[in-house]
Amino acid sequence: MTVLDDRIAMAESDNTRRLDKMFERLERMPVPEGYKVEIVGGVVYMAPQRDIHWQTILEILWALEDHFGRRQARIFSDVRIDFPGYENGFCPDVAKIKSGAKKDDNGKWRYGDVEFVAEVISRGTARNDYEAKKTAYALAEVPVYLIADPYARRCRLFTGPKDGIYVTDTSIEYGGVVDMTHTHLGLTLDTADFPRD
């Protein structure tokens, strides 16, 4: 290891410890039923999980399970994964982990093993999904990032992360098909049944 590698590892370790403490406090707080809690840039966000939100998540989960198989794919919803940047403890709406990936020594999934993330927009936290999270996912080199927006009634597909940005940004109106056959996922996602708000 170089001095730079040691410093990066130390910074990530300190970041993880701070996030662990924040999440421990949050677990002791009376978070209202039906709210999602995550930490973006050191700020705690709570957003209500509405039925439209959950129905969209299910559509994405079902498509992934149909393509990869229910038992073979490691697909999660609202599971904490720490991403690059200052205190980014995200709980993606949908995350697919690489086959064969293992948790770290602290029992957490590594962001380097995430190969797909989908976020469904909530009014109060939409900016995070389009800005801070998009940047963190690109820095983590998550190959495919999908945003489903029931208010704009469109999906945005980001691929080709390089130097902290996504090279490709494709917009698909609801009712269309999100083509991910050019990615390692090799699938399409029909948005005809995505709920609209």
mmCIF file of C-alpha atoms in Angstrom:
data_model
loop_
_atom_site.group_PDB
_atom_site.id
_atom_site.type_symbol
_atom_site.label_atom_id
_atom_site.label_comp_id
_atom_site.label_asym_id
_atom_site.label_seq_id
_atom_site.Cartn_x
_atom_site.Cartn_y
_atom_site.Cartn_z
ATOM 1 C CA MET A 1 0.000 0.000 0.000
ATOM 2 C CA THR A 2 1.075 3.533 -0.687
ATOM 3 C CA VAL A 3 0.704 6.468 1.698
ATOM 4 C CA LEU A 4 -2.256 7.626 -0.418
ATOM 5 C CA ASP A 5 -3.929 4.201 -0.148
ATOM 6 C CA ASP A 6 -3.445 4.280 3.641
ATOM 7 C CA ARG A 7 -5.014 7.753 3.867
ATOM 8 C CA ILE A 8 -7.985 6.753 1.723
ATOM 9 C CA ALA A 9 -8.541 3.614 3.819
ATOM 10 C CA MET A 10 -8.342 5.657 7.037
ATOM 11 C CA ALA A 11 -10.802 8.272 5.722
ATOM 12 C CA GLU A 12 -13.247 5.543 4.625
ATOM 13 C CA SER A 13 -12.920 3.860 8.039
ATOM 14 C CA ASP A 14 -13.640 7.141 9.873
ATOM 15 C CA ASN A 15 -16.551 7.805 7.539
ATOM 16 C CA THR A 16 -18.001 4.333 8.223
ATOM 17 C CA ARG A 17 -17.637 4.778 11.999
ATOM 18 C CA ARG A 18 -19.486 8.103 11.878
ATOM 19 C CA LEU A 19 -22.232 6.565 9.738
ATOM 20 C CA ASP A 20 -22.512 3.581 12.091
ATOM 21 C CA LYS A 21 -23.030 5.927 15.045
ATOM 22 C CA MET A 22 -25.615 7.971 13.169
ATOM 23 C CA PHE A 23 -27.568 4.880 12.122
ATOM 24 C CA GLU A 24 -27.400 3.483 15.676
ATOM 25 C CA ARG A 25 -29.002 6.698 16.950
ATOM 26 C CA LEU A 26 -31.623 6.590 14.217
ATOM 27 C CA GLU A 27 -32.541 3.013 15.154
ATOM 28 C CA ARG A 28 -33.332 4.212 18.685
ATOM 29 C CA MET A 29 -35.481 7.090 17.450
ATOM 30 C CA PRO A 30 -39.213 6.762 16.885
ATOM 31 C CA VAL A 31 -39.136 6.911 13.077
ATOM 32 C CA PRO A 32 -42.728 6.952 11.808
ATOM 33 C CA GLU A 33 -44.017 3.761 10.207
ATOM 34 C CA GLY A 34 -43.747 3.840 6.424
ATOM 35 C CA TYR A 35 -40.808 6.237 6.259
ATOM 36 C CA LYS A 36 -37.475 5.553 4.590
ATOM 37 C CA VAL A 37 -34.412 6.945 6.361
ATOM 38 C CA GLU A 38 -30.978 7.449 4.835
ATOM 39 C CA ILE A 39 -27.979 9.718 5.166
ATOM 40 C CA VAL A 40 -26.840 11.792 2.203
ATOM 41 C CA GLY A 41 -23.765 13.949 2.698
ATOM 42 C CA GLY A 42 -24.070 13.732 6.473
ATOM 43 C CA VAL A 43 -27.716 14.904 6.449
ATOM 44 C CA VAL A 44 -30.520 12.596 7.601
ATOM 45 C CA TYR A 45 -33.464 12.394 5.215
ATOM 46 C CA MET A 46 -36.811 10.794 5.956
ATOM 47 C CA ALA A 47 -39.308 10.328 3.150
ATOM 48 C CA PRO A 48 -42.735 8.686 3.265
ATOM 49 C CA GLN A 49 -43.049 5.522 1.217
ATOM 50 C CA ARG A 50 -46.227 5.965 -0.785
ATOM 51 C CA ASP A 51 -48.037 3.181 -2.613
ATOM 52 C CA ILE A 52 -46.971 4.555 -6.019
ATOM 53 C CA HIS A 53 -43.373 4.464 -4.814
ATOM 54 C CA TRP A 54 -43.617 0.861 -3.648
ATOM 55 C CA GLN A 55 -45.514 -0.305 -6.757
ATOM 56 C CA THR A 56 -42.744 1.126 -8.955
ATOM 57 C CA ILE A 57 -40.088 -0.614 -6.864
ATOM 58 C CA LEU A 58 -41.989 -3.892 -7.264
ATOM 59 C CA GLU A 59 -42.147 -3.501 -11.062
ATOM 60 C CA ILE A 60 -38.358 -3.095 -11.143
ATOM 61 C CA LEU A 61 -37.775 -5.980 -8.711
ATOM 62 C CA TRP A 62 -40.038 -8.298 -10.696
ATOM 63 C CA ALA A 63 -38.239 -7.473 -13.961
ATOM 64 C CA LEU A 64 -34.854 -8.220 -12.368
ATOM 65 C CA GLU A 65 -36.111 -11.432 -10.779
ATOM 66 C CA ASP A 66 -37.737 -12.575 -14.037
ATOM 67 C CA HIS A 67 -34.472 -12.008 -15.873
ATOM 68 C CA PHE A 68 -31.943 -13.283 -13.320
ATOM 69 C CA GLY A 69 -34.058 -15.740 -11.336
ATOM 70 C CA ARG A 70 -35.452 -15.238 -7.869
ATOM 71 C CA ARG A 71 -32.919 -17.346 -6.018
ATOM 72 C CA GLN A 72 -29.833 -16.551 -8.075
ATOM 73 C CA ALA A 73 -29.880 -12.749 -8.042
ATOM 74 C CA ARG A 74 -28.886 -10.714 -5.023
ATOM 75 C CA ILE A 75 -31.457 -7.941 -5.195
ATOM 76 C CA PHE A 76 -32.255 -5.717 -2.224
ATOM 77 C CA SER A 77 -34.536 -2.838 -1.355
ATOM 78 C CA ASP A 78 -33.809 -0.249 1.337
ATOM 79 C CA VAL A 79 -30.639 -1.969 2.568
ATOM 80 C CA ARG A 80 -27.832 0.304 3.757
ATOM 81 C CA ILE A 81 -24.772 0.533 1.552
ATOM 82 C CA ASP A 82 -22.086 3.148 2.211
ATOM 83 C CA PHE A 83 -21.017 5.010 -0.925
ATOM 84 C CA PRO A 84 -18.080 7.320 -1.659
ATOM 85 C CA GLY A 85 -18.266 10.861 -0.388
ATOM 86 C CA TYR A 86 -18.808 12.442 2.986
ATOM 87 C CA GLU A 87 -21.165 10.346 5.128
ATOM 88 C CA ASN A 88 -23.187 8.710 2.359
ATOM 89 C CA GLY A 89 -25.150 5.870 3.930
ATOM 90 C CA PHE A 90 -27.703 5.213 1.208
ATOM 91 C CA CYS A 91 -30.572 2.743 1.261
ATOM 92 C CA PRO A 92 -31.291 2.380 -2.476
ATOM 93 C CA ASP A 93 -34.838 1.574 -3.510
ATOM 94 C CA VAL A 94 -33.378 -1.300 -5.547
ATOM 95 C CA ALA A 95 -29.791 -2.549 -5.585
ATOM 96 C CA LYS A 96 -28.382 -5.570 -7.375
ATOM 97 C CA ILE A 97 -25.144 -6.990 -6.017
ATOM 98 C CA LYS A 98 -22.685 -8.955 -8.172
ATOM 99 C CA SER A 99 -22.936 -12.709 -8.110
ATOM 100 C CA GLY A 100 -20.404 -14.175 -5.688
ATOM 101 C CA ALA A 101 -19.980 -10.927 -3.723
ATOM 102 C CA LYS A 102 -19.462 -11.233 0.019
ATOM 103 C CA LYS A 103 -20.134 -8.819 2.847
ATOM 104 C CA ASP A 104 -17.213 -7.034 4.486
ATOM 105 C CA ASP A 105 -15.904 -7.856 7.976
ATOM 106 C CA ASN A 106 -18.620 -5.636 9.487
ATOM 107 C CA GLY A 107 -21.433 -7.477 7.714
ATOM 108 C CA LYS A 108 -22.092 -4.765 5.110
ATOM 109 C CA TRP A 109 -22.241 -4.943 1.331
ATOM 110 C CA ARG A 110 -19.423 -3.142 -0.476
ATOM 111 C CA TYR A 111 -20.327 -0.404 -2.939
ATOM 112 C CA GLY A 112 -17.777 -1.879 -5.362
ATOM 113 C CA ASP A 113 -20.003 -4.955 -5.687
ATOM 114 C CA VAL A 114 -23.124 -3.003 -6.680
ATOM 115 C CA GLU A 115 -23.897 -3.467 -10.368
ATOM 116 C CA PHE A 116 -27.315 -1.794 -10.587
ATOM 117 C CA VAL A 117 -29.202 0.806 -8.593
ATOM 118 C CA ALA A 118 -32.718 2.155 -9.097
ATOM 119 C CA GLU A 119 -34.221 5.065 -7.210
ATOM 120 C CA VAL A 120 -37.892 6.058 -7.347
ATOM 121 C CA ILE A 121 -38.395 9.777 -6.924
ATOM 122 C CA SER A 122 -40.092 11.188 -3.837
ATOM 123 C CA ARG A 123 -41.006 14.863 -3.948
ATOM 124 C CA GLY A 124 -38.976 15.817 -0.885
ATOM 125 C CA THR A 125 -35.775 14.000 -1.837
ATOM 126 C CA ALA A 126 -35.766 14.129 -5.661
ATOM 127 C CA ARG A 127 -32.778 16.462 -5.702
ATOM 128 C CA ASN A 128 -30.681 13.842 -3.889
ATOM 129 C CA ASP A 129 -31.465 11.207 -6.519
ATOM 130 C CA TYR A 130 -30.683 13.491 -9.456
ATOM 131 C CA GLU A 131 -27.585 15.118 -7.932
ATOM 132 C CA ALA A 132 -25.758 13.839 -4.810
ATOM 133 C CA LYS A 133 -26.642 10.166 -5.242
ATOM 134 C CA LYS A 134 -25.982 10.220 -8.981
ATOM 135 C CA THR A 135 -22.514 11.617 -8.276
ATOM 136 C CA ALA A 136 -21.821 9.060 -5.523
ATOM 137 C CA TYR A 137 -23.005 6.172 -7.720
ATOM 138 C CA ALA A 138 -20.783 7.388 -10.565
ATOM 139 C CA LEU A 139 -17.798 7.715 -8.197
ATOM 140 C CA ALA A 140 -18.509 4.172 -6.993
ATOM 141 C CA GLU A 141 -18.587 3.113 -10.655
ATOM 142 C CA VAL A 142 -22.051 1.574 -10.383
ATOM 143 C CA PRO A 143 -22.417 0.591 -14.058
ATOM 144 C CA VAL A 144 -26.180 1.165 -14.345
ATOM 145 C CA TYR A 145 -28.245 3.740 -12.448
ATOM 146 C CA LEU A 146 -31.974 4.094 -13.132
ATOM 147 C CA ILE A 147 -34.246 6.842 -11.842
ATOM 148 C CA ALA A 148 -38.008 6.295 -12.098
ATOM 149 C CA ASP A 149 -39.951 9.538 -11.718
ATOM 150 C CA PRO A 150 -43.737 9.098 -11.318
ATOM 151 C CA TYR A 151 -44.254 12.891 -11.318
ATOM 152 C CA ALA A 152 -42.408 13.551 -14.601
ATOM 153 C CA ARG A 153 -43.639 10.149 -15.850
ATOM 154 C CA ARG A 154 -40.260 9.166 -17.203
ATOM 155 C CA CYS A 155 -37.181 7.133 -16.410
ATOM 156 C CA ARG A 156 -33.595 8.311 -16.695
ATOM 157 C CA LEU A 157 -30.966 5.668 -17.383
ATOM 158 C CA PHE A 158 -27.359 6.516 -16.555
ATOM 159 C CA THR A 159 -24.546 4.255 -17.768
ATOM 160 C CA GLY A 160 -20.810 4.387 -18.398
ATOM 161 C CA PRO A 161 -19.485 5.928 -15.166
ATOM 162 C CA LYS A 162 -16.145 7.645 -15.681
ATOM 163 C CA ASP A 163 -14.289 10.112 -13.461
ATOM 164 C CA GLY A 164 -17.328 10.694 -11.228
ATOM 165 C CA ILE A 165 -19.906 11.281 -13.954
ATOM 166 C CA TYR A 166 -22.119 9.114 -16.129
ATOM 167 C CA VAL A 167 -21.184 9.334 -19.791
ATOM 168 C CA THR A 168 -24.600 8.230 -21.070
ATOM 169 C CA ASP A 169 -27.939 9.721 -19.958
ATOM 170 C CA THR A 170 -31.064 8.372 -21.660
ATOM 171 C CA SER A 171 -34.626 9.544 -20.984
ATOM 172 C CA ILE A 172 -37.568 7.166 -21.501
ATOM 173 C CA GLU A 173 -41.200 8.278 -21.172
ATOM 174 C CA TYR A 174 -43.448 5.980 -19.116
ATOM 175 C CA GLY A 175 -45.049 3.485 -21.445
ATOM 176 C CA GLY A 176 -41.762 2.938 -23.252
ATOM 177 C CA VAL A 177 -39.094 0.300 -22.750
ATOM 178 C CA VAL A 178 -35.845 0.933 -20.878
ATOM 179 C CA ASP A 179 -33.262 -0.855 -22.988
ATOM 180 C CA MET A 180 -30.397 -2.184 -20.880
ATOM 181 C CA THR A 181 -29.351 -4.878 -23.336
ATOM 182 C CA HIS A 182 -26.184 -2.887 -24.106
ATOM 183 C CA THR A 183 -25.136 -3.193 -20.428
ATOM 184 C CA HIS A 184 -23.912 -6.238 -18.503
ATOM 185 C CA LEU A 185 -27.509 -6.666 -17.247
ATOM 186 C CA GLY A 186 -28.708 -7.597 -20.726
ATOM 187 C CA LEU A 187 -32.380 -6.871 -20.081
ATOM 188 C CA THR A 188 -35.234 -4.590 -20.999
ATOM 189 C CA LEU A 189 -37.673 -2.984 -18.574
ATOM 190 C CA ASP A 190 -41.197 -2.271 -19.783
ATOM 191 C CA THR A 191 -42.603 0.817 -18.032
ATOM 192 C CA ALA A 192 -46.177 0.420 -19.329
ATOM 193 C CA ASP A 193 -47.440 -0.570 -15.871
ATOM 194 C CA PHE A 194 -45.427 1.978 -13.873
ATOM 195 C CA PRO A 195 -47.857 4.001 -11.741
ATOM 196 C CA ARG A 196 -48.109 7.711 -12.395
ATOM 197 C CA ASP A 197 -48.742 10.570 -10.006
#
